Amino acid sequence: MNKDSHKGILGINYNSLNLPSELAVKNIETSGKSYYTYTASGVKLRTVHLNSTDVGYTPVLGSTSGDANFDKRITTDYVGNIIYEQDALKRILIDGGYIEGGLYYFYVNDHLGNNRVVVGSDGQRKQQNHYYPFGMTFADSFNPDIQPYKYNGKEFEKTHELNMYDYSARYYDPALGRFSTVDPLAEKYYSISPYVYCLNNPLKYIDPNGDSVRVHVETIGTGHAWITVGEGDDMVVYSYEPLERDNIKTSGNLRVMRGKHAQDYMNSKKKGTNMNSYVVTDISDETMTETMDNITTSAKSTYRSPGDNSKGTTDNYIIDEYNLFSNNCTTFASDALNKSGSEAMETTRHYPSPTPMIKNKGYTIKERIVTPHYLKGFLNSKSPSSNIYRSYRRQGSTSKR
């Protein structure tokens, strides 16, 4: 989409990732412009919204010469799960809610991950949203402007009367039930429109953002973490496990499951564990597949699990020495993402100066995530606009478009 006369969008400029970098609007309510800044991988860092009460002024796309004509400027910065507005702390996103003004607020979700109710720490309802199937809110929603994360947990962009959801990879218009740009993975699904949302069936499917690399974590007992790429019949599961399950140190076995084997594995995890799934947005499934192929190519040995291989396979690759404390499923998943170029697992911690007498700002070190429990907490703390976020879906459903 380059313009929308209905909403008064005069024009949109896109960057090399096909994400909007500049937008000009003129309608009966406002005249304005918006600027968007991203990382090289497409994670949103900043938005700048310029508004003018003089609706007679026509903003010029691609030029900053007329920006002085706007009498209102709103800047929002996204720093992981921390959001600043006008250079002041606005909101801290946490698992299942957020902190604002020193108070906790919690989401009540439906089965598709839509935020239906926001409840304060006092137990009182602060916001309530009702949605049409494709995400547009009912007129009887309660306090709709309290916070912007709504349908599928996505940020609702209401500035300039845009009324669109930010799905990280693309913007989505709930009034049309269509995305504004072509699906970046359109070549995977030739029979499906590159603009369509959830196969036109949003009651059954969800569409987190269009990328299909996912990290899955369950925390029953010692827990487990694994990676999947692809969807439906094309799904591939990568699960790093000890060859001898009762030993702390043993051979490290990478199980690669395809077809029905992959689907059966995921269904067993959905039904029998507390599995959470997280979508990785800054790499493609092709990149992750290439990383895994490089790992399996150099395996010490390989064998195929016995059983019915007519509809799926499970291949086992002995790749290294497994160690419960230092080289396990969690470290494997983290290392695989890092090797693929993802920044989703970048973890740093700042330590202050050990004594006030020493005049320095302390030091920052990188940390390695080694347990599924810590990994789950780390991923739950990530902002929905970051390079990895939690995906909500019904058991047994897929997320194809």
CSV table of C-alpha atoms in Angstrom, one decimal:
chain,number,residue,atom,x,y,z
A,1,MET,CA,0.0,0.0,0.0
A,2,ASN,CA,1.4,3.4,-1.0
A,3,LYS,CA,-1.7,5.5,-0.1
A,4,ASP,CA,-5.2,5.2,1.3
A,5,SER,CA,-7.7,8.0,0.5
A,6,HIS,CA,-10.2,6.6,3.0
A,7,LYS,CA,-7.8,7.2,5.9
A,8,GLY,CA,-6.2,10.3,4.3
A,9,ILE,CA,-2.8,8.6,3.9
A,10,LEU,CA,-1.0,10.7,1.3
A,11,GLY,CA,1.9,8.4,0.9
A,12,ILE,CA,4.2,5.9,2.5
A,13,ASN,CA,8.0,5.4,2.0
A,14,TYR,CA,9.4,1.9,2.8
A,15,ASN,CA,12.9,0.8,3.7
A,16,SER,CA,14.8,-2.2,2.3
A,17,LEU,CA,12.9,-4.6,4.6
A,18,ASN,CA,9.6,-3.3,3.2
A,19,LEU,CA,8.8,-1.7,6.5
A,20,PRO,CA,7.3,1.8,6.6
A,21,SER,CA,10.0,4.5,7.3
A,22,GLU,CA,7.9,7.6,6.6
A,23,LEU,CA,4.2,8.3,6.3
A,24,ALA,CA,2.2,11.4,5.5
A,25,VAL,CA,-1.4,11.9,6.5
A,26,LYS,CA,-4.1,14.6,5.9
A,27,ASN,CA,-7.7,14.0,6.9
A,28,ILE,CA,-10.6,15.9,8.5
A,29,GLU,CA,-9.0,15.2,12.0
A,30,THR,CA,-5.4,16.0,11.5
A,31,SER,CA,-2.5,16.8,9.3
A,32,GLY,CA,0.7,14.9,10.2
A,33,LYS,CA,3.7,12.8,9.5
A,34,SER,CA,5.3,9.7,11.1
A,35,TYR,CA,8.9,8.5,11.0
A,36,TYR,CA,10.0,5.0,12.0
A,37,THR,CA,13.4,3.7,12.9
A,38,TYR,CA,14.5,0.1,13.0
A,39,THR,CA,17.5,-2.1,13.6
A,40,ALA,CA,19.1,-3.7,10.6
A,41,SER,CA,17.0,-6.8,11.3
A,42,GLY,CA,13.7,-4.9,11.4
A,43,VAL,CA,13.1,-4.5,15.1
A,44,LYS,CA,11.3,-1.2,15.8
A,45,LEU,CA,13.4,1.2,17.8
A,46,ARG,CA,11.6,4.6,17.6
A,47,THR,CA,8.5,6.3,16.2
A,48,VAL,CA,8.2,10.1,15.8
A,49,HIS,CA,4.6,11.4,15.2
A,50,LEU,CA,4.2,15.0,14.1
A,51,ASN,CA,0.7,16.6,14.2
A,52,SER,CA,-0.8,19.9,13.2
A,53,THR,CA,-4.2,21.3,14.2
A,54,ASP,CA,-4.1,23.2,10.9
A,55,VAL,CA,-5.7,20.7,8.6
A,56,GLY,CA,-5.2,23.0,5.7
A,57,TYR,CA,-1.5,22.2,5.7
A,58,THR,CA,-0.4,19.4,3.4
A,59,PRO,CA,2.7,17.5,4.5
A,60,VAL,CA,5.4,16.7,2.0
A,61,LEU,CA,6.6,13.1,1.9
A,62,GLY,CA,10.3,12.6,1.6
A,63,SER,CA,11.2,16.1,2.9
A,64,THR,CA,11.8,17.5,6.4
A,65,SER,CA,11.6,21.1,5.2
A,66,GLY,CA,8.0,21.5,6.3
A,67,ASP,CA,8.2,19.7,9.7
A,68,ALA,CA,8.5,23.0,11.5
A,69,ASN,CA,4.8,23.6,10.6
A,70,PHE,CA,3.7,20.8,13.0
A,71,ASP,CA,2.8,22.0,16.5
A,72,LYS,CA,2.9,18.6,18.3
A,73,ARG,CA,5.7,16.0,18.4
A,74,ILE,CA,5.4,12.6,20.1
A,75,THR,CA,8.5,10.4,20.3
A,76,THR,CA,8.3,6.8,21.5
A,77,ASP,CA,11.5,4.7,22.0
A,78,TYR,CA,11.4,0.9,22.3
A,79,VAL,CA,14.3,-0.5,24.4
A,80,GLY,CA,13.6,-4.2,24.7
A,81,ASN,CA,10.6,-4.5,27.0
A,82,ILE,CA,11.0,-0.9,28.2
A,83,ILE,CA,9.0,1.9,26.4
A,84,TYR,CA,9.9,5.6,26.7
A,85,GLU,CA,7.6,8.4,25.6
A,86,GLN,CA,8.9,11.9,25.2
A,87,ASP,CA,12.2,10.7,26.8
A,88,ALA,CA,10.4,9.6,30.0
A,89,LEU,CA,9.6,6.0,31.1
A,90,LYS,CA,6.1,5.1,29.9
A,91,ARG,CA,5.7,1.4,30.3
A,92,ILE,CA,7.6,-1.8,31.2
A,93,LEU,CA,6.2,-4.9,29.5
A,94,ILE,CA,6.2,-8.1,31.5
A,95,ASP,CA,4.9,-11.6,31.0
A,96,GLY,CA,1.1,-11.3,31.0
A,97,GLY,CA,0.9,-7.5,31.4
A,98,TYR,CA,2.9,-4.4,32.1
A,99,ILE,CA,4.0,-1.9,34.7
A,100,GLU,CA,3.1,1.8,34.4
A,101,GLY,CA,3.4,4.6,36.9
A,102,GLY,CA,4.7,2.1,39.5
A,103,LEU,CA,1.6,-0.1,39.2
A,104,TYR,CA,1.1,-3.6,37.8
A,105,TYR,CA,-1.5,-4.3,35.2
A,106,PHE,CA,-2.4,-7.8,33.9
A,107,TYR,CA,-3.9,-9.1,30.7
A,108,VAL,CA,-6.8,-11.6,30.5
A,109,ASN,CA,-6.4,-13.4,27.1
A,110,ASP,CA,-8.7,-15.5,25.0
A,111,HIS,CA,-7.7,-18.7,23.2
A,112,LEU,CA,-6.1,-16.7,20.3
A,113,GLY,CA,-3.9,-14.5,22.6
A,114,ASN,CA,-6.1,-11.4,22.2
A,115,ASN,CA,-6.0,-9.1,25.2
A,116,ARG,CA,-9.6,-9.0,26.2
A,117,VAL,CA,-9.4,-7.4,29.7
A,118,VAL,CA,-6.7,-5.3,31.5
A,119,VAL,CA,-6.9,-5.7,35.3
A,120,GLY,CA,-5.1,-3.5,37.7
A,121,SER,CA,-3.3,-4.8,40.8
A,122,ASP,CA,-6.3,-3.7,42.8
A,123,GLY,CA,-8.4,-6.2,40.9
A,124,GLN,CA,-10.4,-3.6,39.1
A,125,ARG,CA,-11.1,-3.7,35.4
A,126,LYS,CA,-9.1,-1.0,33.6
A,127,GLN,CA,-9.8,-1.8,30.0
A,128,GLN,CA,-12.0,-4.2,28.1
A,129,ASN,CA,-11.9,-5.0,24.4
A,130,HIS,CA,-14.3,-6.9,22.2
A,131,TYR,CA,-13.2,-7.9,18.7
A,132,TYR,CA,-14.7,-8.8,15.4
A,133,PRO,CA,-13.1,-11.9,13.9
A,134,PHE,CA,-10.5,-10.0,11.9
A,135,GLY,CA,-9.5,-7.8,14.8
A,136,MET,CA,-11.6,-4.6,14.6
A,137,THR,CA,-12.9,-3.6,18.0
A,138,PHE,CA,-16.5,-3.2,18.9
A,139,ALA,CA,-17.9,0.2,19.7
A,140,ASP,CA,-18.7,-0.9,23.3
A,141,SER,CA,-15.0,-1.5,24.3
A,142,PHE,CA,-14.2,0.0,27.7
A,143,ASN,CA,-11.3,2.6,28.0
A,144,PRO,CA,-9.7,1.6,24.7
A,145,ASP,CA,-6.9,4.2,25.0
A,146,ILE,CA,-5.4,2.9,28.3
A,147,GLN,CA,-2.8,0.7,26.6
A,148,PRO,CA,-2.3,-0.2,22.9
A,149,TYR,CA,-1.6,-4.0,22.9
A,150,LYS,CA,-4.8,-5.7,21.8
A,151,TYR,CA,-5.6,-8.2,19.1
A,152,ASN,CA,-3.1,-11.1,19.1
A,153,GLY,CA,-1.3,-8.9,21.7
A,154,LYS,CA,-0.1,-6.6,18.9
A,155,GLU,CA,0.4,-2.8,19.2
A,156,PHE,CA,-2.6,-0.9,17.8
A,157,GLU,CA,-1.3,2.2,15.9
A,158,LYS,CA,-4.1,4.8,16.3
A,159,THR,CA,-2.1,8.0,15.7
A,160,HIS,CA,-3.3,9.9,12.6
A,161,GLU,CA,-6.4,7.7,12.7
A,162,LEU,CA,-4.4,4.9,11.0
A,163,ASN,CA,-6.1,2.1,13.1
A,164,MET,CA,-3.7,-0.6,12.1
A,165,TYR,CA,-1.8,-3.3,14.0
A,166,ASP,CA,2.0,-3.6,14.0
A,167,TYR,CA,2.8,-7.2,13.3
A,168,SER,CA,6.6,-6.5,13.2
A,169,ALA,CA,7.1,-7.9,9.7
A,170,ARG,CA,4.1,-6.0,8.3
A,171,TYR,CA,1.2,-3.7,9.2
A,172,TYR,CA,-2.3,-5.2,9.3
A,173,ASP,CA,-5.6,-3.4,8.7
A,174,PRO,CA,-8.4,-5.1,10.7
A,175,ALA,CA,-11.2,-3.2,8.8
A,176,LEU,CA,-10.0,-4.9,5.6
A,177,GLY,CA,-8.7,-8.1,7.1
A,178,ARG,CA,-5.5,-7.6,4.9
A,179,PHE,CA,-1.9,-6.7,5.4
A,180,SER,CA,-0.5,-3.6,3.8
A,181,THR,CA,2.5,-5.2,2.1
A,182,VAL,CA,3.4,-8.5,0.5
A,183,ASP,CA,4.1,-11.5,2.7
A,184,PRO,CA,7.9,-11.8,3.0
A,185,LEU,CA,7.5,-15.6,2.7
A,186,ALA,CA,5.0,-15.5,-0.2
A,187,GLU,CA,7.1,-17.9,-2.3
A,188,LYS,CA,6.4,-20.6,0.2
A,189,TYR,CA,2.6,-20.4,-0.3
A,190,TYR,CA,1.9,-19.9,-4.0
A,191,SER,CA,-1.8,-20.7,-3.7
A,192,ILE,CA,-2.4,-18.1,-1.0
A,193,SER,CA,-2.7,-14.3,-1.5
A,194,PRO,CA,0.4,-12.5,-0.2
A,195,TYR,CA,-1.9,-10.0,1.6
A,196,VAL,CA,-4.4,-12.4,3.2
A,197,TYR,CA,-4.6,-12.8,7.0
A,198,CYS,CA,-4.7,-16.4,8.5
A,199,LEU,CA,-6.1,-18.1,5.4
A,200,ASN,CA,-9.2,-15.9,5.9
A,201,ASN,CA,-10.0,-18.0,9.0
A,202,PRO,CA,-8.9,-16.0,12.1
A,203,LEU,CA,-11.1,-18.1,14.4
A,204,LYS,CA,-8.9,-21.2,13.7
A,205,TYR,CA,-5.5,-19.8,12.9
A,206,ILE,CA,-3.3,-17.0,14.2
A,207,ASP,CA,-0.5,-15.1,12.3
A,208,PRO,CA,2.1,-13.9,14.8
A,209,ASN,CA,4.1,-12.0,12.2
A,210,GLY,CA,4.9,-14.2,9.2
A,211,ASP,CA,8.2,-15.7,10.2
A,212,SER,CA,8.2,-19.4,11.0
A,213,VAL,CA,11.4,-19.9,13.1
A,214,ARG,CA,10.2,-20.7,16.7
A,215,VAL,CA,11.8,-21.5,20.0
A,216,HIS,CA,9.7,-23.8,22.3
A,217,VAL,CA,10.3,-24.1,26.0
A,218,GLU,CA,8.7,-26.4,28.6
A,219,THR,CA,9.7,-26.3,32.3
A,220,ILE,CA,8.3,-29.5,33.8
A,221,GLY,CA,11.1,-31.2,35.8
A,222,THR,CA,14.4,-30.1,34.3
A,223,GLY,CA,12.5,-28.8,31.2
A,224,HIS,CA,13.4,-28.8,27.6
A,225,ALA,CA,14.0,-26.3,24.7
A,226,TRP,CA,13.9,-26.9,21.0
A,227,ILE,CA,13.5,-25.2,17.6
A,228,THR,CA,11.1,-25.6,14.7
A,229,VAL,CA,11.0,-24.1,11.2
A,230,GLY,CA,8.2,-24.3,8.7
A,231,GLU,CA,4.5,-24.9,9.1
A,232,GLY,CA,2.1,-27.8,8.8
A,233,ASP,CA,3.4,-30.7,6.7
A,234,ASP,CA,6.6,-28.7,6.0
A,235,MET,CA,7.5,-28.4,9.7
A,236,VAL,CA,10.9,-29.6,10.9
A,237,VAL,CA,11.7,-30.1,14.6
A,238,TYR,CA,15.3,-29.8,15.9
A,239,SER,CA,15.6,-31.3,19.4
A,240,TYR,CA,19.0,-31.7,21.0
A,241,GLU,CA,19.0,-34.4,23.7
A,242,PRO,CA,21.3,-36.7,25.7
A,243,LEU,CA,21.7,-40.0,24.0
A,244,GLU,CA,21.5,-41.7,27.4
A,245,ARG,CA,18.9,-39.8,29.3
A,246,ASP,CA,20.0,-40.8,32.8
A,247,ASN,CA,23.5,-39.6,32.4
A,248,ILE,CA,24.7,-36.0,33.1
A,249,LYS,CA,27.5,-36.5,30.5
A,250,THR,CA,26.9,-38.5,27.4
A,251,SER,CA,26.8,-38.2,23.6
A,252,GLY,CA,24.8,-35.3,22.3
A,253,ASN,CA,22.0,-36.4,19.9
A,254,LEU,CA,20.3,-33.9,17.6
A,255,ARG,CA,16.9,-35.4,16.6
A,256,VAL,CA,15.6,-34.0,13.3
A,257,MET,CA,11.9,-34.8,12.8
A,258,ARG,CA,9.9,-34.2,9.7
A,259,GLY,CA,6.3,-34.7,8.5
A,260,LYS,CA,4.0,-36.6,10.7
A,261,HIS,CA,6.8,-37.3,13.2
A,262,ALA,CA,7.3,-33.6,13.7
A,263,GLN,CA,3.6,-33.0,14.1
A,264,ASP,CA,3.2,-35.9,16.6
A,265,TYR,CA,6.1,-34.6,18.6
A,266,MET,CA,4.6,-31.1,18.8
A,267,ASN,CA,1.1,-32.4,19.6
A,268,SER,CA,2.5,-34.5,22.5
A,269,LYS,CA,4.3,-31.4,23.9
A,270,LYS,CA,1.2,-29.3,23.6
A,271,LYS,CA,-1.0,-31.8,25.4
A,272,GLY,CA,1.5,-33.1,28.0
A,273,THR,CA,3.6,-30.1,29.0
A,274,ASN,CA,3.4,-26.4,29.8
A,275,MET,CA,5.0,-25.5,26.5
A,276,ASN,CA,5.4,-21.9,25.5
A,277,SER,CA,6.3,-20.9,21.9
A,278,TYR,CA,8.3,-17.9,20.8
A,279,VAL,CA,8.5,-16.5,17.3
A,280,VAL,CA,12.0,-15.3,16.1
A,281,THR,CA,11.6,-12.4,13.7
A,282,ASP,CA,15.1,-11.4,12.7
A,283,ILE,CA,16.1,-14.5,10.7
A,284,SER,CA,14.3,-16.7,8.1
A,285,ASP,CA,13.6,-20.4,8.3
A,286,GLU,CA,15.9,-20.8,5.3
A,287,THR,CA,18.8,-19.3,7.3
A,288,MET,CA,18.1,-21.6,10.3
A,289,THR,CA,17.8,-24.6,8.1
A,290,GLU,CA,21.2,-23.8,6.6
A,291,THR,CA,22.7,-23.5,10.1
A,292,MET,CA,21.3,-26.9,11.1
A,293,ASP,CA,22.4,-28.5,7.8
A,294,ASN,CA,26.0,-27.4,8.6
A,295,ILE,CA,25.7,-29.0,12.1
A,296,THR,CA,24.4,-32.3,10.8
A,297,THR,CA,26.8,-32.5,7.9
A,298,SER,CA,29.7,-32.6,10.4
A,299,ALA,CA,28.1,-35.1,12.7
A,300,LYS,CA,30.2,-38.0,14.2
A,301,SER,CA,27.5,-40.5,13.2
A,302,THR,CA,23.9,-40.7,12.1
A,303,TYR,CA,21.0,-43.1,12.0
A,304,ARG,CA,17.3,-43.1,11.3
A,305,SER,CA,14.8,-44.1,14.0
A,306,PRO,CA,12.8,-47.3,13.2
A,307,GLY,CA,9.1,-47.1,12.5
A,308,ASP,CA,6.7,-46.0,9.9
A,309,ASN,CA,8.6,-43.6,7.7
A,310,SER,CA,6.0,-43.3,4.9
A,311,LYS,CA,4.6,-40.0,6.3
A,312,GLY,CA,7.6,-38.7,8.3
A,313,THR,CA,11.1,-39.4,9.5
A,314,THR,CA,13.3,-38.9,12.6
A,315,ASP,CA,17.0,-38.7,11.9
A,316,ASN,CA,19.5,-38.8,14.7
A,317,TYR,CA,22.9,-37.0,14.6
A,318,ILE,CA,25.6,-37.5,17.2
A,319,ILE,CA,27.2,-34.1,17.1
A,320,ASP,CA,29.2,-33.6,20.3
A,321,GLU,CA,29.3,-34.4,24.0
A,322,TYR,CA,26.2,-33.5,26.0
A,323,ASN,CA,26.6,-31.9,29.5
A,324,LEU,CA,23.6,-31.2,31.6
A,325,PHE,CA,25.3,-28.1,33.1
A,326,SER,CA,27.1,-26.5,30.1
A,327,ASN,CA,26.1,-28.1,26.8
A,328,ASN,CA,22.4,-28.9,26.8
A,329,CYS,CA,19.2,-28.3,24.9
A,330,THR,CA,19.0,-24.7,26.0
A,331,THR,CA,22.6,-23.8,25.1
A,332,PHE,CA,22.1,-25.6,21.7
A,333,ALA,CA,19.0,-23.6,20.9
A,334,SER,CA,20.7,-20.3,21.9
A,335,ASP,CA,23.9,-21.1,20.0
A,336,ALA,CA,22.0,-22.1,16.8
A,337,LEU,CA,20.1,-18.8,16.8
A,338,ASN,CA,23.4,-16.9,17.3
A,339,LYS,CA,25.1,-18.8,14.5
A,340,SER,CA,22.1,-17.9,12.2
A,341,GLY,CA,22.7,-14.2,12.9
A,342,SER,CA,19.8,-13.7,15.3
A,343,GLU,CA,20.2,-11.3,18.2
A,344,ALA,CA,17.2,-12.7,20.1
A,345,MET,CA,19.4,-14.5,22.6
A,346,GLU,CA,21.7,-11.6,23.3
A,347,THR,CA,21.9,-11.4,27.1
A,348,THR,CA,23.9,-8.8,29.0
A,349,ARG,CA,24.0,-7.8,32.6
A,350,HIS,CA,25.4,-4.6,34.1
A,351,TYR,CA,27.3,-4.6,37.4
A,352,PRO,CA,27.8,-1.4,39.2
A,353,SER,CA,31.2,-0.2,40.6
A,354,PRO,CA,32.1,-2.4,43.6
A,355,THR,CA,32.8,0.6,45.7
A,356,PRO,CA,31.8,4.3,45.5
A,357,MET,CA,35.4,5.3,45.9
A,358,ILE,CA,36.1,4.0,42.4
A,359,LYS,CA,34.9,6.5,39.8
A,360,ASN,CA,33.7,4.3,37.0
A,361,LYS,CA,30.3,3.2,35.6
A,362,GLY,CA,30.8,-0.5,36.5
A,363,TYR,CA,31.0,-3.1,33.8
A,364,THR,CA,28.8,-5.1,31.5
A,365,ILE,CA,29.2,-8.8,30.6
A,366,LYS,CA,27.4,-11.2,28.3
A,367,GLU,CA,25.7,-14.1,30.0
A,368,ARG,CA,24.8,-17.5,28.6
A,369,ILE,CA,21.4,-19.0,29.2
A,370,VAL,CA,21.8,-22.6,30.3
A,371,THR,CA,18.4,-23.8,31.7
A,372,PRO,CA,14.9,-23.9,30.2
A,373,HIS,CA,13.5,-22.2,33.3
A,374,TYR,CA,15.7,-19.2,32.9
A,375,LEU,CA,15.2,-19.2,29.1
A,376,LYS,CA,11.4,-19.0,29.6
A,377,GLY,CA,11.7,-16.0,32.0
A,378,PHE,CA,14.1,-14.2,29.7
A,379,LEU,CA,11.9,-14.7,26.6
A,380,ASN,CA,8.7,-13.7,28.5
A,381,SER,CA,10.4,-10.4,29.4
A,382,LYS,CA,11.0,-9.5,25.8
A,383,SER,CA,8.9,-6.7,24.2
A,384,PRO,CA,6.3,-7.7,21.6
A,385,SER,CA,8.1,-5.4,19.2
A,386,SER,CA,11.5,-7.0,19.7
A,387,ASN,CA,13.1,-9.8,17.6
A,388,ILE,CA,11.4,-12.6,19.5
A,389,TYR,CA,8.1,-12.7,21.2
A,390,ARG,CA,5.6,-15.2,22.7
A,391,SER,CA,3.1,-16.8,20.2
A,392,TYR,CA,-0.4,-17.8,21.3
A,393,ARG,CA,-2.2,-20.5,19.4
A,394,ARG,CA,-4.8,-23.2,19.9
A,395,GLN,CA,-3.6,-26.8,20.4
A,396,GLY,CA,-3.2,-28.5,17.0
A,397,SER,CA,-3.5,-25.3,15.0
A,398,THR,CA,-1.0,-24.0,12.5
A,399,SER,CA,-0.1,-20.4,11.6
A,400,LYS,CA,0.0,-20.5,7.9
A,401,ARG,CA,-1.4,-17.6,6.0
